[in-house]
Short mmCIF file of C-alpha atoms and ligand atoms in Angstrom, two decimals:
data_model
loop_
_atom_site.label_atom_id
_atom_site.label_comp_id
_atom_site.label_asym_id
_atom_site.label_seq_id
_atom_site.Cartn_x
_atom_site.Cartn_y
_atom_site.Cartn_z
CA UNK A 144 0.00 0.00 0.00
CA UNK A 145 1.29 3.43 -0.90
CA UNK A 146 1.25 5.52 2.25
CA UNK A 147 2.13 9.18 2.83
CA UNK A 148 5.69 8.09 3.58
CA UNK A 149 6.08 6.89 -0.02
CA UNK A 150 5.31 10.30 -1.53
CA UNK A 151 8.20 12.24 -3.08
CA UNK A 152 8.93 15.87 -2.20
CA UNK A 153 5.77 17.95 -2.49
CA UNK A 154 7.23 21.46 -2.28
CA UNK A 155 4.88 23.76 -4.19
CA UNK A 156 2.97 20.78 -5.59
CA UNK A 157 -0.83 20.78 -5.80
CA UNK A 158 -2.09 17.77 -3.90
CA UNK A 159 -5.76 16.81 -4.14
CA UNK A 160 -6.92 15.15 -0.94
CA UNK A 161 -10.21 13.23 -0.77
CA UNK A 162 -11.36 13.80 2.80
CA UNK A 163 -14.52 12.82 4.64
CA UNK A 164 -16.08 16.11 5.77
CA UNK A 165 -19.55 14.54 5.70
CA UNK A 166 -20.32 16.19 9.06
CA UNK A 167 -23.74 16.65 10.69
CA UNK A 168 -24.95 20.25 10.24
CA UNK A 169 -27.73 21.95 12.11
CA UNK A 170 -29.02 25.52 11.76
CA UNK A 171 -25.88 26.55 9.92
CA UNK A 172 -23.45 25.14 12.49
CA UNK A 173 -21.33 22.01 12.64
CA UNK A 174 -22.88 19.72 15.26
CA UNK A 175 -19.95 17.34 15.50
CA UNK A 176 -16.54 18.10 13.98
CA UNK A 177 -14.95 14.69 14.70
CA UNK A 178 -14.48 13.90 11.04
CA UNK A 179 -12.72 17.20 10.41
CA UNK A 180 -10.46 16.73 13.44
CA UNK A 181 -9.69 13.17 12.29
CA UNK A 182 -8.33 14.49 8.97
CA UNK A 183 -5.88 16.90 10.59
CA UNK A 184 -2.84 14.57 10.93
CA UNK A 185 -2.82 13.85 7.21
CA UNK A 186 -3.36 17.50 6.28
CA UNK A 187 -0.62 18.65 8.66
CA UNK A 188 1.84 16.11 7.25
CA UNK A 189 1.15 17.26 3.69
CA UNK A 190 1.41 20.95 4.61
CA UNK A 191 4.70 20.22 6.35
CA UNK A 192 5.97 18.81 3.05
CA UNK A 193 5.31 22.22 1.46
CA UNK A 194 2.27 21.16 -0.56
CA UNK A 195 -0.71 23.24 -1.64
CA UNK A 196 -3.82 21.28 -0.72
CA UNK A 197 -7.11 21.05 -2.59
CA UNK A 198 -9.69 19.19 -0.52
CA UNK A 199 -12.60 17.28 -2.03
CA UNK A 200 -15.46 15.86 0.04
CA UNK A 201 -19.09 14.99 -0.35
CA UNK A 202 -21.71 16.05 2.18
CA UNK A 203 -25.02 14.22 2.55
CA UNK A 204 -27.21 13.02 -0.28
CA UNK A 205 -28.00 15.10 -3.34
CA UNK A 206 -30.98 13.65 -5.19
CA UNK A 207 -30.29 14.82 -8.75
CA UNK A 208 -32.98 12.51 -10.11
CA UNK A 209 -35.75 14.03 -7.99
CA UNK A 210 -36.35 17.67 -9.03
CA UNK A 211 -38.65 18.24 -6.05
CA UNK A 212 -35.84 17.36 -3.61
CA UNK A 213 -32.78 18.66 -5.45
CA UNK A 214 -32.93 22.31 -4.42
CA UNK A 215 -33.50 21.46 -0.76
CA UNK A 216 -30.66 18.92 -0.76
CA UNK A 217 -28.26 21.45 -2.26
CA UNK A 218 -29.21 24.09 0.28
CA UNK A 219 -28.90 21.67 3.21
CA UNK A 220 -25.61 20.05 2.24
CA UNK A 221 -23.41 23.10 1.76
CA UNK A 222 -19.74 22.73 2.79
CA UNK A 223 -19.01 26.48 3.01
CA UNK A 224 -18.93 26.71 6.82
CA UNK A 225 -16.34 23.96 7.07
CA UNK A 226 -13.63 26.20 5.58
CA UNK A 227 -13.37 28.74 8.44
CA UNK A 228 -13.67 25.94 10.98
CA UNK A 229 -10.81 24.04 9.38
CA UNK A 230 -8.75 27.23 9.25
CA UNK A 231 -9.23 27.75 12.98
CA UNK A 232 -8.30 24.14 13.77
CA UNK A 233 -5.15 24.21 11.65
CA UNK A 234 -4.12 27.84 11.96
CA UNK A 235 -3.57 28.13 8.21
CA UNK A 236 -5.42 29.95 5.45
CA UNK A 237 -8.32 27.95 4.00
CA UNK A 238 -9.97 29.37 0.90
CA UNK A 239 -13.28 28.02 -0.39
CA UNK A 240 -14.35 27.38 -3.98
CA UNK A 241 -18.05 27.39 -4.69
CA UNK A 242 -17.15 26.17 -8.18
CA UNK A 243 -16.51 22.44 -8.34
CA UNK A 244 -14.83 22.73 -11.75
CA UNK A 245 -14.14 25.25 -14.52
CA UNK A 246 -12.40 28.62 -14.69
CA UNK A 247 -13.19 29.80 -11.18
CA UNK A 248 -11.83 26.62 -9.62
CA UNK A 249 -8.81 26.63 -11.93
CA UNK A 250 -7.93 30.21 -10.95
CA UNK A 251 -8.33 29.49 -7.25
CA UNK A 252 -6.07 26.46 -7.52
CA UNK A 253 -3.45 28.47 -9.45
CA UNK A 254 -3.54 31.21 -6.81
CA UNK A 255 -2.85 28.76 -3.96
CA UNK A 256 0.31 29.33 -1.93
CA UNK A 257 2.43 26.51 -0.52
CA UNK A 258 1.24 25.60 2.98
CA UNK A 259 -2.35 26.74 2.38
CA UNK A 260 -5.61 24.99 1.57
CA UNK A 261 -8.51 25.29 -0.84
CA UNK A 262 -11.72 23.48 0.12
CA UNK A 263 -14.01 22.73 -2.81
CA UNK A 264 -17.82 22.74 -2.50
CA UNK A 265 -19.64 19.39 -2.03
CA UNK A 266 -18.49 17.05 -4.82
CA UNK A 267 -22.04 15.66 -5.09
CA UNK A 268 -23.30 19.01 -6.39
CA UNK A 269 -21.80 17.55 -9.58
CA UNK A 270 -24.18 15.03 -11.11
CA UNK A 271 -21.12 13.19 -12.46
CA UNK A 272 -19.55 12.51 -9.04
CA UNK A 273 -21.54 9.39 -8.21
CA UNK A 274 -21.43 8.24 -11.85
CA UNK A 275 -17.63 8.36 -11.81
CA UNK A 276 -17.88 10.67 -14.81
CA UNK A 277 -14.64 10.80 -16.77
CA UNK A 278 -14.98 14.48 -17.72
CA UNK A 279 -15.31 15.48 -14.08
CA UNK A 280 -12.40 13.31 -12.98
CA UNK A 281 -10.35 14.78 -15.85
CA UNK A 282 -11.16 18.37 -14.84
CA UNK A 283 -9.70 17.66 -11.39
CA UNK A 284 -6.81 15.53 -12.67
CA UNK A 285 -5.69 18.42 -14.91
CA UNK A 286 -5.10 20.52 -11.78
CA UNK A 287 -3.43 17.92 -9.56
CA UNK A 288 0.21 16.89 -9.14
CA UNK A 289 -0.65 14.15 -6.63
CA UNK A 290 -3.62 12.55 -4.88
CA UNK A 291 -4.17 11.35 -1.32
CA UNK A 292 -7.14 9.21 -0.32
CA UNK A 293 -8.14 9.76 3.30
CA UNK A 294 -11.92 9.23 3.17
CA UNK A 295 -12.32 5.63 4.30
CA UNK A 296 -16.10 5.91 4.60
CA UNK A 297 -16.28 6.64 0.85
CA UNK A 298 -13.69 4.10 -0.29
CA UNK A 299 -16.30 1.48 -1.16
CA UNK A 300 -17.76 3.81 -3.77
CA UNK A 301 -16.22 4.15 -7.21
CA UNK A 302 -16.98 7.84 -7.67
CA UNK A 303 -15.17 10.54 -9.65
CA UNK A 304 -13.39 11.86 -6.53
CA UNK A 305 -12.54 8.43 -5.10
CA UNK A 306 -11.77 6.34 -8.19
CA UNK A 307 -11.80 8.35 -11.43
CA UNK A 308 -9.37 11.03 -10.27
CA UNK A 309 -6.65 8.73 -8.87
CA UNK A 310 -6.98 6.42 -11.89
CA UNK A 311 -6.25 9.30 -14.29
CA UNK A 312 -3.37 10.59 -12.19
CA UNK A 313 -1.77 7.16 -12.07
CA UNK A 314 -2.04 6.92 -15.84
CA UNK A 315 -0.08 10.17 -16.03
CA UNK A 316 2.57 8.76 -13.69
CA UNK A 317 1.63 11.11 -10.85
CA UNK A 318 1.95 9.90 -7.26
CA UNK A 319 -1.08 8.67 -5.31
CA UNK A 320 -1.25 7.47 -1.69
CA UNK A 321 -3.57 6.77 1.20
CA UNK A 322 -3.60 9.11 4.20
CA UNK A 323 -3.17 8.19 7.86
CA UNK A 324 -6.88 7.60 8.50
CA UNK A 325 -7.24 5.11 5.68
CA UNK A 326 -3.95 3.45 6.56
CA UNK A 327 -5.17 2.90 10.12
CA UNK A 328 -8.49 1.45 8.94
CA UNK A 329 -6.79 -0.91 6.50
CA UNK A 330 -4.33 -2.20 9.08
CA UNK A 331 -7.11 -2.90 11.58
CA UNK A 332 -9.65 -4.37 9.18
CA UNK A 333 -7.06 -6.62 7.56
CA UNK A 334 -6.96 -8.47 10.88
CA UNK A 335 -10.66 -9.37 10.70
CA UNK A 336 -10.62 -10.09 6.97
CA UNK A 337 -7.92 -12.74 7.16
CA UNK A 338 -7.51 -14.38 10.55
CA UNK A 339 -4.55 -16.61 11.32
CA UNK A 340 -5.02 -19.76 13.44
CA UNK A 341 -3.06 -18.14 16.27
CA UNK A 342 -5.66 -15.33 16.42
CA UNK A 343 -8.62 -17.70 16.85
CA UNK A 344 -11.31 -18.21 18.02
CA UNK A 345 -12.75 -15.55 15.73
CA UNK A 346 -16.15 -14.45 17.03
CA UNK A 347 -18.47 -12.36 14.85
CA UNK A 348 -21.51 -10.59 16.27
CA UNK A 349 -24.19 -9.47 13.86
CA UNK A 350 -27.27 -7.42 14.65
CA UNK A 351 -29.09 -4.38 13.38
CA UNK A 352 -32.17 -4.12 11.32
CA UNK A 353 -32.10 -6.09 8.11
CA UNK A 354 -30.79 -9.39 6.86
CA UNK A 355 -31.08 -8.07 3.30
CA UNK A 356 -28.51 -5.31 3.99
CA UNK A 357 -26.01 -7.89 5.16
CA UNK A 358 -26.44 -10.98 2.99
CA UNK A 359 -22.92 -10.96 1.58
CA UNK A 360 -21.19 -10.18 4.83
CA UNK A 361 -23.14 -12.91 6.66
CA UNK A 362 -22.10 -15.45 4.02
CA UNK A 363 -18.46 -14.40 4.27
CA UNK A 364 -18.36 -14.30 8.06
CA UNK A 365 -19.81 -17.78 8.34
CA UNK A 366 -16.85 -19.03 6.31
CA UNK A 367 -14.28 -16.96 8.14
CA UNK A 368 -15.28 -17.08 11.79
CA UNK A 369 -15.50 -19.77 14.45
CA UNK A 370 -18.72 -18.49 16.02
CA UNK A 371 -21.32 -16.07 14.73
CA UNK A 372 -23.73 -14.56 17.26
CA UNK A 373 -26.95 -13.15 15.84
CA UNK A 374 -29.10 -10.61 17.65
CA UNK A 375 -30.98 -7.40 16.81
CA UNK A 376 -34.03 -7.19 14.61
CA UNK A 377 -32.54 -9.53 12.01
CA UNK A 378 -33.15 -12.34 14.51
CA UNK A 379 -36.89 -12.33 13.75
CA UNK A 380 -36.29 -13.27 10.14
CA UNK A 381 -34.35 -16.31 11.39
CA UNK A 382 -37.11 -17.17 13.89
CA UNK A 383 -39.74 -16.87 11.19
CA UNK A 384 -37.64 -19.13 8.97
CA UNK A 385 -37.78 -21.74 11.74
CA UNK A 386 -41.58 -21.48 11.72
CA UNK A 387 -41.71 -19.58 15.01
CA UNK A 388 -44.11 -16.81 15.97
CA UNK A 389 -42.63 -13.28 15.90
CA UNK A 390 -45.74 -11.25 16.75
CA UNK A 391 -45.41 -7.69 15.47
CA UNK A 392 -41.61 -7.82 15.29
CA UNK A 393 -40.07 -6.71 12.00
CA UNK A 394 -38.98 -9.53 9.70
CA UNK A 395 -38.21 -9.94 6.02
CA UNK A 396 -40.48 -12.43 4.31
CA UNK A 397 -38.31 -12.54 1.21
CA UNK A 398 -35.20 -13.57 3.19
CA UNK A 399 -36.58 -16.73 4.82
CA UNK A 400 -34.88 -19.10 2.37
CA UNK A 401 -31.63 -17.27 2.78
CA UNK A 402 -31.91 -17.45 6.58
CA UNK A 403 -32.54 -21.22 6.36
CA UNK A 404 -29.56 -21.60 4.04
CA UNK A 405 -27.32 -19.73 6.48
CA UNK A 406 -28.47 -21.75 9.48
CA UNK A 407 -27.83 -24.98 7.63
CA UNK A 408 -24.42 -23.88 6.37
CA UNK A 409 -23.29 -22.45 9.72
CA UNK A 410 -24.65 -25.34 11.76
CA UNK A 411 -23.29 -25.13 15.32
CA UNK A 412 -21.19 -22.05 14.50
CA UNK A 413 -24.33 -19.93 14.54
CA UNK A 414 -25.76 -18.85 17.89
CA UNK A 415 -29.13 -17.19 17.49
CA UNK A 416 -30.61 -15.00 20.21
CA UNK A 417 -33.03 -17.15 22.21
CA UNK A 418 -34.88 -14.74 24.49
CA UNK A 419 -36.31 -11.36 23.70
CA UNK A 420 -37.24 -8.23 25.59
CA UNK A 421 -40.55 -7.36 23.99
CA UNK A 422 -43.11 -4.59 24.12
CA UNK A 423 -46.55 -3.62 22.86
CA UNK A 424 -45.69 -0.54 20.80
CA UNK A 425 -42.51 0.75 19.17
CA UNK A 426 -43.30 4.44 19.64
CA UNK A 427 -45.11 4.23 22.94
CA UNK A 428 -43.92 1.16 24.87
CA UNK A 429 -45.93 0.60 28.05
CA UNK A 430 -46.00 -3.21 28.45
CA UNK A 431 -42.72 -5.14 28.82
CA UNK A 432 -42.23 -8.91 28.71
CA UNK A 433 -39.26 -11.18 28.13
CA UNK A 434 -40.10 -14.27 26.06
CA UNK A 435 -38.08 -17.38 25.42
CA UNK A 436 -38.05 -19.19 22.08
CA UNK A 437 -40.61 -17.05 20.31
CA UNK A 438 -42.53 -13.81 20.71
CA UNK A 439 -46.05 -14.08 22.06
CA UNK A 440 -49.25 -12.54 20.71
CA UNK A 441 -49.00 -9.09 19.16
CA UNK A 442 -45.84 -8.11 21.00
CA UNK A 443 -42.65 -7.04 19.27
CA UNK A 444 -39.07 -7.93 20.13
CA UNK A 445 -36.92 -4.90 20.94
CA UNK A 446 -33.74 -6.31 22.50
CA UNK A 447 -32.01 -9.58 23.37
CA UNK A 448 -32.91 -11.01 26.79
CA UNK A 449 -30.75 -12.02 29.80
CA UNK A 450 -30.20 -15.67 28.71
CA UNK A 451 -28.94 -14.54 25.31
CA UNK A 452 -26.74 -11.93 26.96
CA UNK A 453 -25.15 -14.58 29.19
CA UNK A 454 -24.59 -16.94 26.25
CA UNK A 455 -23.14 -14.19 24.04
CA UNK A 456 -20.87 -12.94 26.82
CA UNK A 457 -19.55 -16.47 27.37
CA UNK A 458 -18.72 -16.79 23.65
CA UNK A 459 -17.14 -13.33 23.53
CA UNK A 460 -14.96 -14.18 26.54
CA UNK A 461 -13.29 -16.94 24.45
CA UNK A 462 -12.51 -14.69 21.47
CA UNK A 463 -9.05 -13.75 20.31
CA UNK A 464 -10.46 -11.86 17.34
CA UNK A 465 -13.85 -10.18 17.32
CA UNK A 466 -15.88 -8.30 14.73
CA UNK A 467 -19.16 -6.65 15.63
CA UNK A 468 -21.72 -5.07 13.35
CA UNK A 469 -25.24 -3.99 14.26
CA UNK A 470 -26.87 -3.17 17.61
CA UNK A 471 -28.56 -5.97 19.59
CA UNK A 472 -31.71 -3.92 20.20
CA UNK A 473 -33.32 -0.54 19.79
CA UNK A 474 -30.51 1.06 21.81
CA UNK A 475 -31.80 4.54 20.93
CA UNK A 476 -34.59 3.95 23.48
CA UNK A 477 -33.51 3.75 27.14
CA UNK A 478 -35.59 0.60 27.85
CA UNK A 479 -33.75 -1.42 25.18
CA UNK A 480 -30.06 -0.60 25.64
CA UNK A 481 -29.16 -3.69 27.72
CA UNK A 482 -28.18 -6.08 24.93
CA UNK A 483 -26.00 -3.63 23.06
CA UNK A 484 -24.45 -2.44 26.32
CA UNK A 485 -23.70 -6.06 27.30
CA UNK A 486 -21.67 -6.55 24.11
CA UNK A 487 -19.67 -3.42 24.92
CA UNK A 488 -19.06 -4.66 28.46
CA UNK A 489 -17.95 -8.10 27.30
CA UNK A 490 -15.47 -6.46 24.92
CA UNK A 491 -14.19 -4.29 27.77
CA UNK A 492 -13.63 -7.48 29.80
CA UNK A 493 -11.53 -8.93 26.99
CA UNK A 494 -9.19 -5.98 27.27
CA UNK A 495 -5.95 -6.44 25.38
CA UNK A 496 -6.31 -10.22 25.18
CA UNK A 497 -8.20 -10.00 21.88
CA UNK A 498 -8.27 -7.86 18.75
CA UNK A 499 -11.72 -6.27 18.68
CA UNK A 500 -13.33 -4.29 15.86
CA UNK A 501 -16.69 -2.56 15.65
CA UNK A 502 -17.80 -1.65 12.12
CA UNK A 503 -21.20 -0.14 11.37
CA UNK A 504 -22.70 3.33 11.52
CA UNK A 505 -25.23 2.68 14.27
CA UNK A 506 -23.14 0.19 16.24
CA UNK A 507 -20.21 2.63 16.28
CA UNK A 508 -22.60 5.36 17.43
CA UNK A 509 -23.72 3.07 20.28
CA UNK A 510 -20.11 2.38 21.29
CA UNK A 511 -19.44 6.12 21.41
CA UNK A 512 -22.71 6.96 23.19
CA UNK A 513 -22.11 4.33 25.90
CA UNK A 514 -18.48 5.40 26.41
CA UNK A 515 -16.64 2.29 25.14
CA UNK A 516 -14.54 3.81 22.35
CA UNK A 517 -11.27 3.03 24.14
CA UNK A 518 -12.25 -0.58 24.85
CA UNK A 519 -12.16 -1.64 21.21
CA UNK A 520 -8.94 -2.17 19.32
CA UNK A 521 -10.62 -0.33 16.46
CA UNK A 522 -13.95 1.38 15.82
CA UNK A 523 -14.28 1.89 12.10
CA UNK A 524 -15.27 5.29 10.74
CA UNK A 525 -16.81 3.66 7.68
CA UNK A 526 -19.88 1.52 8.29
CA UNK A 527 -20.55 0.37 4.74
CA UNK A 528 -16.88 0.37 3.81
CA UNK A 529 -15.90 -1.90 6.71
CA UNK A 530 -18.58 -4.43 5.76
CA UNK A 531 -17.50 -4.37 2.13
CA UNK A 532 -13.89 -4.98 3.16
CA UNK A 533 -15.04 -8.25 4.72
CA UNK A 534 -17.33 -9.09 1.81
CA UNK A 535 -14.67 -8.54 -0.84
CA UNK A 536 -11.64 -10.13 0.81
CA UNK A 537 -10.16 -6.77 1.74
CA UNK A 538 -10.80 -5.00 -1.57
CA UNK A 539 -12.46 -1.62 -2.04
CA UNK A 540 -12.54 0.37 -5.31
CA UNK A 541 -11.14 3.53 -3.70
CA UNK A 542 -8.26 1.57 -2.16
CA UNK A 543 -7.38 -0.84 -4.95
CA UNK A 544 -6.74 2.11 -7.26
CA UNK A 545 -4.02 3.35 -4.90
CA UNK A 546 -2.22 0.02 -4.76
CA UNK A 547 0.67 -0.84 -7.05
P1 LIG B 114 -25.26 -0.63 11.65
O1 LIG B 114 -25.46 0.80 11.19
O2 LIG B 114 -24.44 -0.72 12.88
O3 LIG B 114 -24.77 -1.51 10.53
P2 LIG B 114 -28.06 -1.24 11.20
O4 LIG B 114 -28.18 0.01 10.40
O5 LIG B 114 -28.16 -2.53 10.48
O6 LIG B 114 -26.70 -1.20 12.07
O7 LIG B 114 -29.20 -1.30 12.31
C1 LIG B 114 -29.32 -0.34 13.31
C2 LIG B 114 -30.74 -0.21 13.76
O8 LIG B 114 -31.30 -1.46 14.09
C3 LIG B 114 -30.83 0.65 14.99
O9 LIG B 114 -31.43 1.86 14.66
C4 LIG B 114 -31.68 -0.18 15.96
O10 LIG B 114 -32.70 0.59 16.58
C5 LIG B 114 -32.29 -1.20 15.05
N1 LIG B 114 -32.65 -2.42 15.80
C6 LIG B 114 -31.85 -3.24 16.45
N2 LIG B 114 -32.55 -4.22 17.08
C7 LIG B 114 -33.85 -3.98 16.80
C8 LIG B 114 -35.08 -4.62 17.16
N3 LIG B 114 -35.09 -5.68 17.94
N4 LIG B 114 -36.22 -4.09 16.66
C9 LIG B 114 -36.19 -3.02 15.89
N5 LIG B 114 -35.07 -2.36 15.53
C10 LIG B 114 -33.91 -2.84 15.98
MG1 LIG B 115 -27.04 1.73 10.06
#
């Protein structure tokens, strides 16, 4: 992998950096600047090498195909306010380009001084970004002397800023590399993609909402791991596939065959949640019951129960490698945090005796919310990207393009 250390001298060179400034905004302010702060080490290292930096990032979703939504999306997902914030964090000049290509952008890039930064408006304002449009990638490639990929959360997407641009630069013999953030993610995730016998047992924990979102990763994990623990709402699809009653719990009728296939293939490797904290209403829960085996009546399962927690904790205690994706229950509601919290606590108990990774947008949010960030060896910043790493034997389009 080409890292920052492999880059030649960058004095007065224009380096395009794909960052992840997809930060939550509210009422014109940045609600959480973690992603900006996380990019600083890479930016500082490049500035220290005397480079001029042009930063590309997307922000939110821009629905180009839906004219009724487009204007609102553009207004909502404006990167402008990130520039002064970045300037204050770094103590260097950060200019902003409203233009994402063309004369105005070209002039701003030409006017850049070594050791300063130009942040470009949301790449998704360009309809060609998500299509990996060659013309767009070319417009950026014409301005760049080098490219650094530091947006891990976007590395599973072959877009103009993540794939097209570095591909063109490589063709021209220009240097490309991954930044520190991506390097850290790759080193950590490699250890759950390919697990040596000495790092086993490998325990995977899967939860969250839908089986259909996670078909490929479930298939892969069943091959790779020694035990796979299944909780969260996806459990009810497995229960249903076994002919059990799930009441009003969510399940996916079109995934029953797949669930049966997985259970057969995994055999004793698969440990399915067996008791369920259940309630009468998702929005207004007033009745609470814990059921074993199946859900009763019209109730809906909201979290794993105490027997499942004990079983899962016993399996986790044996792990030398652990990968976790998807909350065990509706952890956003205070009555249903126990299962997800219990996973965090079991990982804390493991301490340094195992290599532990959490990958998933909501599961990582739970880890942060409950205060367990330091108890995991790695909490991935890219939910979808971390799952795709496992699905595709460690390959992502935005990473493969950087490799030799
Ligand atoms: P991740 O982002 O970590 O991959 P998902 O997006 O698949 O996770 O799922 C997260 C969501 O699953 C959470 O919002 C959580 O409330 C929901 N969830 C988990 N368990 C249940 C359940 N038993 N019933 C309903 N929703 C659940
Ligand atoms: Mg999610």
